Coordinates of C-alpha atoms in Angstrom, one line a residue:
M1 CA -141.2 -7.9 -134.8
N2 CA -142.0 -11.7 -134.2
Q3 CA -139.9 -13.4 -137.2
V4 CA -136.3 -13.5 -136.9
Q5 CA -135.2 -10.7 -139.4
K6 CA -131.8 -10.2 -141.0
L7 CA -129.7 -6.7 -140.5
L8 CA -126.9 -5.3 -142.4
I9 CA -125.0 -2.5 -140.7
I10 CA -122.4 -1.2 -143.0
G11 CA -119.8 0.5 -141.0
F12 CA -117.6 3.7 -141.8
V13 CA -115.1 2.0 -139.4
W14 CA -115.3 -0.8 -137.0
P15 CA -116.9 0.4 -133.7
E16 CA -114.6 1.5 -131.2
P17 CA -116.8 2.0 -128.1
N18 CA -113.9 3.5 -126.0
S19 CA -112.2 5.6 -128.4
S20 CA -114.8 7.8 -130.1
A21 CA -118.8 9.0 -129.2
A22 CA -119.6 7.4 -132.4
G23 CA -118.8 4.1 -131.0
G24 CA -120.4 4.3 -128.4
R25 CA -123.4 5.2 -130.5
M26 CA -123.3 1.8 -132.9
I27 CA -122.7 -0.2 -129.8
Q28 CA -126.5 1.2 -128.6
L29 CA -127.8 0.6 -132.0
I30 CA -126.4 -2.9 -132.0
S31 CA -128.1 -3.5 -128.5
L32 CA -131.6 -2.2 -130.0
F33 CA -131.6 -4.5 -132.8
K34 CA -130.4 -7.5 -130.8
R35 CA -133.3 -7.0 -128.0
Q36 CA -135.9 -7.0 -131.1
G37 CA -134.4 -10.2 -132.2
F38 CA -132.5 -9.8 -135.5
N39 CA -129.7 -11.3 -136.6
I40 CA -126.9 -8.8 -137.6
T41 CA -123.9 -8.3 -139.7
F42 CA -121.5 -5.8 -139.3
A43 CA -119.8 -5.3 -142.7
S44 CA -117.0 -2.6 -143.3
P45 CA -114.3 -1.8 -145.6
A46 CA -112.0 -0.4 -142.8
Q47 CA -108.7 -1.9 -141.5
D48 CA -109.1 -4.1 -138.2
S49 CA -107.2 -2.1 -135.4
D50 CA -106.1 -2.7 -131.9
F51 CA -109.7 -1.2 -130.1
M52 CA -112.4 -2.5 -132.0
V53 CA -114.4 -4.3 -130.2
D54 CA -115.3 -7.7 -130.7
L55 CA -118.6 -8.2 -132.8
E56 CA -118.9 -11.6 -132.6
S57 CA -119.0 -11.3 -128.5
L58 CA -122.1 -9.3 -128.7
G59 CA -123.4 -12.1 -131.1
V60 CA -122.6 -10.3 -134.6
D61 CA -121.4 -11.6 -137.3
K62 CA -118.4 -9.4 -138.9
K63 CA -117.6 -9.3 -142.5
S64 CA -115.2 -7.3 -144.5
I65 CA -116.1 -5.9 -147.5
D66 CA -114.2 -4.0 -150.4
L67 CA -115.0 -0.5 -152.3
N68 CA -115.9 -0.8 -155.7
N69 CA -116.2 -4.6 -156.1
Y70 CA -118.6 -6.6 -157.5
S71 CA -118.4 -9.3 -154.5
F72 CA -120.3 -7.0 -152.4
D73 CA -123.4 -7.9 -154.5
V74 CA -122.8 -11.3 -154.3
F75 CA -122.6 -11.0 -150.4
I76 CA -125.7 -8.8 -150.4
K77 CA -127.8 -10.8 -152.5
E78 CA -126.8 -14.1 -150.0
L79 CA -127.5 -12.4 -147.0
N80 CA -130.8 -10.8 -148.6
P81 CA -131.2 -8.7 -145.1
E82 CA -134.6 -7.0 -144.6
I83 CA -132.9 -3.6 -143.1
V84 CA -129.5 -2.1 -144.5
L85 CA -128.3 0.4 -142.0
F86 CA -125.5 2.8 -143.2
D87 CA -122.9 4.2 -140.9
R88 CA -123.0 7.5 -141.9
F89 CA -123.5 9.1 -145.3
M90 CA -120.2 8.0 -147.0
M91 CA -121.4 4.1 -146.6
E92 CA -124.6 4.9 -147.9
E93 CA -122.9 6.8 -150.7
Q94 CA -120.8 3.9 -151.7
F95 CA -123.0 1.0 -151.1
G96 CA -126.3 2.2 -151.1
W97 CA -126.9 2.0 -155.0
R98 CA -125.7 -1.5 -154.6
V99 CA -128.2 -2.3 -151.8
A100 CA -131.0 -0.4 -153.7
E101 CA -130.1 -3.2 -156.7
N102 CA -129.7 -6.2 -155.6
C103 CA -132.1 -6.0 -152.3
P104 CA -134.9 -3.0 -153.5
N105 CA -137.1 -4.2 -150.4
A106 CA -134.6 -3.6 -148.0
L107 CA -135.4 -0.7 -145.9
R108 CA -132.6 1.6 -145.9
L109 CA -131.8 3.4 -142.8
L110 CA -128.5 6.1 -142.5
D111 CA -127.3 7.0 -139.0
T112 CA -126.0 10.3 -139.9
E113 CA -124.1 10.7 -136.4
D114 CA -124.0 14.5 -137.1
L115 CA -124.3 16.4 -140.0
H116 CA -120.9 16.4 -141.6
C117 CA -121.6 19.8 -143.5
L118 CA -122.6 21.6 -140.6
R119 CA -119.5 20.7 -138.9
L120 CA -117.3 21.6 -141.9
A121 CA -119.0 25.1 -142.8
R122 CA -118.7 26.1 -138.7
Q123 CA -114.8 25.2 -139.0
K124 CA -114.6 26.9 -142.0
A125 CA -116.4 30.2 -140.8
F126 CA -114.1 30.0 -137.4
K127 CA -111.0 29.7 -139.6
E128 CA -112.2 32.9 -141.8
K129 CA -112.9 34.6 -138.5
R130 CA -116.8 35.0 -139.0
S131 CA -120.2 34.4 -137.9
F132 CA -121.3 31.2 -139.0
N133 CA -124.7 31.8 -141.1
A134 CA -126.9 28.5 -142.2
T135 CA -126.8 29.8 -146.0
D136 CA -123.0 28.6 -145.9
L137 CA -124.3 25.6 -146.0
F138 CA -125.3 26.1 -149.3
L139 CA -121.8 26.0 -150.1
E140 CA -120.1 22.8 -148.9
D141 CA -119.8 20.2 -151.5
V142 CA -120.2 17.9 -148.8
A143 CA -123.7 19.4 -147.9
K144 CA -124.7 18.4 -151.4
R145 CA -123.7 14.9 -151.0
E146 CA -124.7 14.1 -147.6
V147 CA -128.1 15.6 -148.4
A148 CA -128.3 13.2 -151.3
S149 CA -127.6 10.7 -149.3
I150 CA -130.7 11.4 -146.7
L151 CA -132.9 11.6 -149.4
R152 CA -132.1 8.7 -151.0
S153 CA -132.3 6.6 -147.8
D154 CA -135.9 5.6 -146.5
L155 CA -135.2 7.1 -143.0
S156 CA -132.4 9.2 -141.5
L157 CA -131.7 9.1 -137.8
M158 CA -130.6 12.1 -136.0
I159 CA -129.2 13.0 -132.8
S160 CA -129.7 16.3 -133.0
E161 CA -132.6 18.3 -132.9
F162 CA -131.0 21.5 -134.3
E163 CA -129.6 19.7 -137.3
I164 CA -133.5 18.4 -138.0
E165 CA -134.5 22.0 -137.8
L166 CA -131.7 23.0 -140.2
L167 CA -132.7 20.2 -142.8
E168 CA -136.3 21.2 -142.8
S169 CA -135.9 24.8 -143.1
V170 CA -132.4 25.3 -144.7
F171 CA -132.7 22.0 -146.9
K172 CA -136.7 22.1 -147.0
I173 CA -136.4 18.1 -146.4
D174 CA -139.7 16.7 -145.5
K175 CA -140.0 15.4 -141.8
G176 CA -141.1 12.1 -142.6
L177 CA -137.6 11.4 -143.7
F178 CA -136.1 12.0 -140.1
Y179 CA -136.2 10.0 -137.1
Y180 CA -134.8 11.8 -134.0
L181 CA -132.9 9.0 -131.4
P182 CA -129.9 10.4 -129.5
F183 CA -127.9 8.6 -127.4
L184 CA -129.6 6.1 -126.0
L185 CA -128.9 5.6 -121.9
E186 CA -129.7 3.6 -119.1
P187 CA -131.4 5.8 -116.0
I188 CA -129.4 6.7 -113.0
N189 CA -130.8 6.3 -109.8
S190 CA -130.2 7.2 -106.3
I191 CA -128.3 4.1 -105.4
E192 CA -125.6 5.1 -108.5
M193 CA -125.4 8.3 -107.4
L194 CA -124.3 7.1 -104.0
K195 CA -121.7 4.8 -105.7
L196 CA -120.1 8.1 -107.5
P197 CA -117.1 9.7 -105.9
S198 CA -117.6 12.9 -103.6
F199 CA -116.8 16.4 -104.5
E200 CA -113.5 15.8 -101.7
E201 CA -112.8 12.5 -103.4
R202 CA -112.2 14.2 -107.0
K203 CA -109.7 16.5 -108.2
N204 CA -108.3 18.3 -111.3
F205 CA -109.8 19.0 -114.7
I206 CA -110.1 17.0 -117.8
F207 CA -110.8 17.2 -120.9
I208 CA -111.4 14.4 -123.2
G209 CA -112.0 13.5 -126.9
N210 CA -110.7 11.7 -129.7
F211 CA -107.6 13.4 -131.3
L212 CA -108.6 12.5 -135.1
H213 CA -111.8 14.8 -134.7
E214 CA -110.7 18.7 -135.2
P215 CA -113.2 20.2 -133.0
N216 CA -111.3 18.6 -130.4
W217 CA -107.7 19.5 -131.3
N218 CA -108.8 22.9 -131.5
A219 CA -110.4 22.9 -128.3
V220 CA -107.6 21.6 -126.8
Q221 CA -105.0 24.2 -128.7
Y222 CA -107.3 26.8 -127.2
L223 CA -107.4 25.3 -123.5
K224 CA -103.3 25.5 -124.2
E225 CA -103.0 29.0 -125.4
T226 CA -105.9 31.0 -123.5
I227 CA -108.1 29.2 -120.9
W228 CA -105.6 27.0 -119.0
P229 CA -103.3 30.0 -118.4
L230 CA -106.2 32.3 -117.0
I231 CA -107.1 29.5 -114.9
R232 CA -103.8 28.6 -113.4
K233 CA -103.6 32.5 -112.6
L234 CA -106.3 31.9 -110.1
L235 CA -105.8 28.5 -109.2
P236 CA -101.6 28.2 -109.4
E237 CA -101.8 24.4 -108.2
A238 CA -104.4 23.6 -110.7
V239 CA -103.9 20.4 -112.9
L240 CA -105.4 19.8 -116.6
H241 CA -105.6 16.1 -117.8
I242 CA -106.0 15.6 -121.2
Y243 CA -107.3 12.1 -122.6
G244 CA -107.8 11.3 -125.9
A245 CA -107.7 8.4 -128.6
Y246 CA -104.7 8.8 -131.2
P247 CA -102.8 11.7 -130.5
S248 CA -100.3 12.8 -132.6
Q249 CA -97.2 14.3 -132.0
K250 CA -98.0 17.8 -132.2
V251 CA -100.7 17.2 -129.6
V252 CA -98.1 15.3 -127.1
Q253 CA -95.8 18.0 -127.5
L254 CA -98.2 20.5 -125.5
H255 CA -97.3 18.5 -122.1
N256 CA -95.8 20.7 -119.6
V257 CA -95.3 19.3 -116.0
K258 CA -94.6 23.0 -114.7
E259 CA -98.1 24.8 -116.0
G260 CA -100.1 21.5 -114.8
F261 CA -101.0 20.8 -118.6
F262 CA -100.9 17.0 -118.9
I263 CA -100.8 15.1 -122.1
K264 CA -102.2 11.2 -121.3
G265 CA -103.3 9.9 -124.3
R266 CA -105.8 7.2 -124.3
A267 CA -107.7 6.4 -121.2
N268 CA -107.8 2.6 -120.6
D269 CA -111.2 3.6 -118.8
A270 CA -112.4 6.7 -120.1
R271 CA -115.6 6.6 -117.6
E272 CA -112.9 5.9 -114.6
V273 CA -110.7 8.8 -115.2
V274 CA -113.7 11.4 -115.6
K275 CA -115.6 10.1 -112.9
N276 CA -112.4 11.0 -110.7
A277 CA -112.0 14.6 -112.0
R278 CA -113.9 17.8 -110.4
V279 CA -114.7 19.6 -113.9
V280 CA -114.7 18.7 -116.9
L281 CA -113.5 21.2 -119.7
A282 CA -114.6 21.4 -123.5
P283 CA -114.2 24.8 -124.9
L284 CA -115.5 23.5 -128.5
R285 CA -115.3 26.3 -130.6
F286 CA -116.8 24.4 -133.8
G287 CA -118.8 21.2 -134.2
A288 CA -122.1 19.3 -134.5
G289 CA -124.2 16.5 -133.4
I290 CA -124.5 15.8 -129.3
K291 CA -121.0 15.7 -127.3
G292 CA -120.4 12.4 -126.3
K293 CA -118.1 13.5 -124.0
L294 CA -120.3 16.0 -122.3
L295 CA -123.1 13.0 -121.6
E296 CA -120.5 10.8 -120.0
A297 CA -119.4 13.3 -117.5
M298 CA -123.2 13.4 -116.6
Q299 CA -123.2 10.0 -116.3
C300 CA -120.1 10.1 -113.8
G301 CA -121.6 13.0 -112.0
T302 CA -118.6 15.3 -113.1
P303 CA -120.1 19.1 -114.0
S304 CA -118.8 20.5 -117.0
V305 CA -117.8 23.9 -118.4
T306 CA -118.6 24.2 -122.1
T307 CA -119.6 26.8 -125.1
N308 CA -123.2 27.3 -126.9
I309 CA -121.9 24.7 -129.3
G310 CA -120.4 22.1 -127.0
G311 CA -124.2 21.8 -125.2
E312 CA -126.0 22.3 -128.4
S313 CA -129.2 20.4 -128.4
M314 CA -128.1 18.6 -125.5
H315 CA -130.3 19.9 -122.7
G316 CA -133.6 21.6 -124.5
D317 CA -134.9 23.8 -121.3
L318 CA -133.2 22.3 -118.4
P319 CA -130.0 24.0 -116.2
W320 CA -126.8 22.5 -117.9
N321 CA -124.6 20.3 -115.9
G322 CA -122.7 23.0 -114.8
F323 CA -122.2 26.3 -117.3
V324 CA -122.7 27.0 -120.9
T325 CA -120.7 30.6 -121.8
D326 CA -118.6 31.3 -125.4
D327 CA -116.9 34.4 -123.5
I328 CA -113.1 33.6 -122.0
T329 CA -113.2 35.4 -118.9
D330 CA -116.3 34.0 -118.0
F331 CA -115.4 30.3 -119.1
T332 CA -112.1 30.9 -116.7
D333 CA -114.4 32.3 -114.0
K334 CA -117.3 29.2 -113.6
A335 CA -114.3 26.8 -114.1
V336 CA -112.8 28.1 -110.8
Q337 CA -116.2 28.5 -109.4
L338 CA -117.2 25.1 -110.2
Y339 CA -113.8 23.5 -108.8
Q340 CA -114.3 25.4 -105.4
D341 CA -117.5 25.8 -104.5
K342 CA -119.0 22.2 -103.2
N343 CA -122.6 23.7 -103.5
I344 CA -122.7 24.7 -107.0
W345 CA -120.8 21.9 -107.8
I346 CA -123.4 19.1 -106.4
K347 CA -126.4 21.7 -108.0
A348 CA -124.5 21.1 -111.3
Q349 CA -124.0 17.2 -111.2
Q350 CA -127.7 16.9 -109.8
N351 CA -128.7 19.0 -113.0
G352 CA -126.5 16.5 -114.7
I353 CA -128.4 13.6 -113.9
T354 CA -132.1 15.5 -114.6
I355 CA -130.9 16.1 -118.2
I356 CA -129.9 12.1 -118.6
N357 CA -133.0 10.7 -117.0
Q358 CA -135.2 13.0 -119.2
R359 CA -134.0 13.3 -122.3
Y360 CA -131.7 10.5 -123.3
L361 CA -133.5 7.3 -121.7
R362 CA -133.3 4.2 -123.9
G363 CA -137.1 3.5 -122.9
L364 CA -138.2 7.3 -124.0
F365 CA -137.5 6.2 -127.5
E366 CA -136.9 2.5 -128.3
D367 CA -140.3 1.0 -128.5
D368 CA -141.4 4.0 -130.8
F369 CA -138.7 3.7 -133.0
V370 CA -139.1 -0.3 -133.5
K371 CA -143.0 1.0 -134.4
V372 CA -141.5 3.3 -137.1
V373 CA -139.7 0.6 -138.8
M374 CA -142.6 -1.9 -138.3
I375 CA -144.8 0.6 -140.1
L376 CA -142.0 1.7 -142.9
Q377 CA -141.3 -1.8 -143.8
A378 CA -145.2 -2.7 -143.8
D379 CA -145.9 0.1 -146.5
L380 CA -142.4 0.5 -148.1
Q381 CA -143.3 1.5 -151.7
K382 CA -146.2 4.4 -150.9
H383 CA -143.3 5.6 -148.5
R384 CA -141.1 5.8 -151.1
L385 CA -143.5 7.0 -153.5
N386 CA -143.9 9.6 -151.3
N387 CA -140.0 10.8 -152.0
F388 CA -139.9 11.7 -155.8
I389 CA -136.7 13.3 -155.2
G390 CA -135.1 10.3 -153.2
S391 CA -136.6 8.5 -156.3
M392 CA -135.1 10.9 -158.8
L393 CA -131.5 10.6 -157.4
Q394 CA -131.7 6.8 -157.3
H395 CA -132.3 7.1 -161.2
H396 CA -129.5 6.1 -163.3
T397 CA -128.6 9.3 -165.0
L398 CA -128.0 10.7 -161.5
K399 CA -126.0 7.6 -160.3
S400 CA -122.5 9.3 -160.7
T401 CA -121.1 7.4 -157.8
K402 CA -122.4 4.2 -159.2
Y403 CA -120.5 4.6 -162.6
M404 CA -117.4 5.9 -161.0
S405 CA -117.2 3.0 -159.1
L406 CA -117.9 0.2 -161.7
W407 CA -115.1 2.3 -163.7
I408 CA -112.5 2.0 -160.5
E409 CA -113.6 -1.9 -160.3
A410 CA -113.0 -2.1 -164.2
K411 CA -109.6 0.1 -163.8
N412 CA -108.6 -2.6 -160.9
K413 CA -108.8 -5.6 -163.0

């Protein structure tokens, strides 16, 4: 990509890399396009937050935009970007039709983060005390909205191979509309390994996760009520630190010194607290996507115990960075084993490094992704002709979101 191109990112929220994996993911995408020489504008209808990244320090222009407002049309016409990246399907739903009308030749990318309909369908199945079935997705209204958004976009970036498989097999979406782009990390070498705290230098169990995310709150409840009492029976002096951004009062109330259950809230430096813990516990019972907390654990050389949903699509055929189990007794035993047995712990740590270096290196994906983007830009009309359902969803008779937006805009005047 020789000429300087413009990329507009439309963000659901302003990126907070220290608060969530989604924030970290967005910074990785920004860095990828910066390395290709793009001029980047990040626009969002969200309120500023105390923890948002300083975009201007990254060389990114920041722009606040309004929902349901013609001012966006004026803004995007003037900017005239070659590529627009929607951060989650809700942003494509809100702004995609405006982009299509005002910049029809702009390549429209959708970063799905994770499949929201999968997370919600699993959550519903869990609450109804039944097993999740892929056909449950058909019953989710969010699935209809999310899949429509994927079909309207030129290319959707997916972080989970399992979710790509679901979209192909359940929703019959053409694989030419996806690109597998997981978290993009730097390699971990033996010198960096030596800088990590040793088994003896570490102490305590840890859980970390943004509390605005329902699977994290549920996992903390599960730890408090079921798993942690069993661990404490076997390790009476054990301590569990619960870290996470945006803890509500119901989270804070779980703090109990006598039980060794400490609610610590937001970590000033998440990497630092994970690096000094001995074992990460992540008993996730529903969710989707790739779990940033578990990748971060691997980067910090901290073994973990998680569930099958926690480890889903993360390690391929490679052995896990600790243990994966859905059985409560087994989860407890494996957590204690990892905490006490140095040899098992070191092996688990090495497994984590191997997973990072074989599955998540930026170098494995970046060049190929850039090539795919260039090919799409060079023959965008042909690509869109091959996506008839996407074109149909852009047709005016099906644009309920557009006309609802215009109605709200008129009403607001």
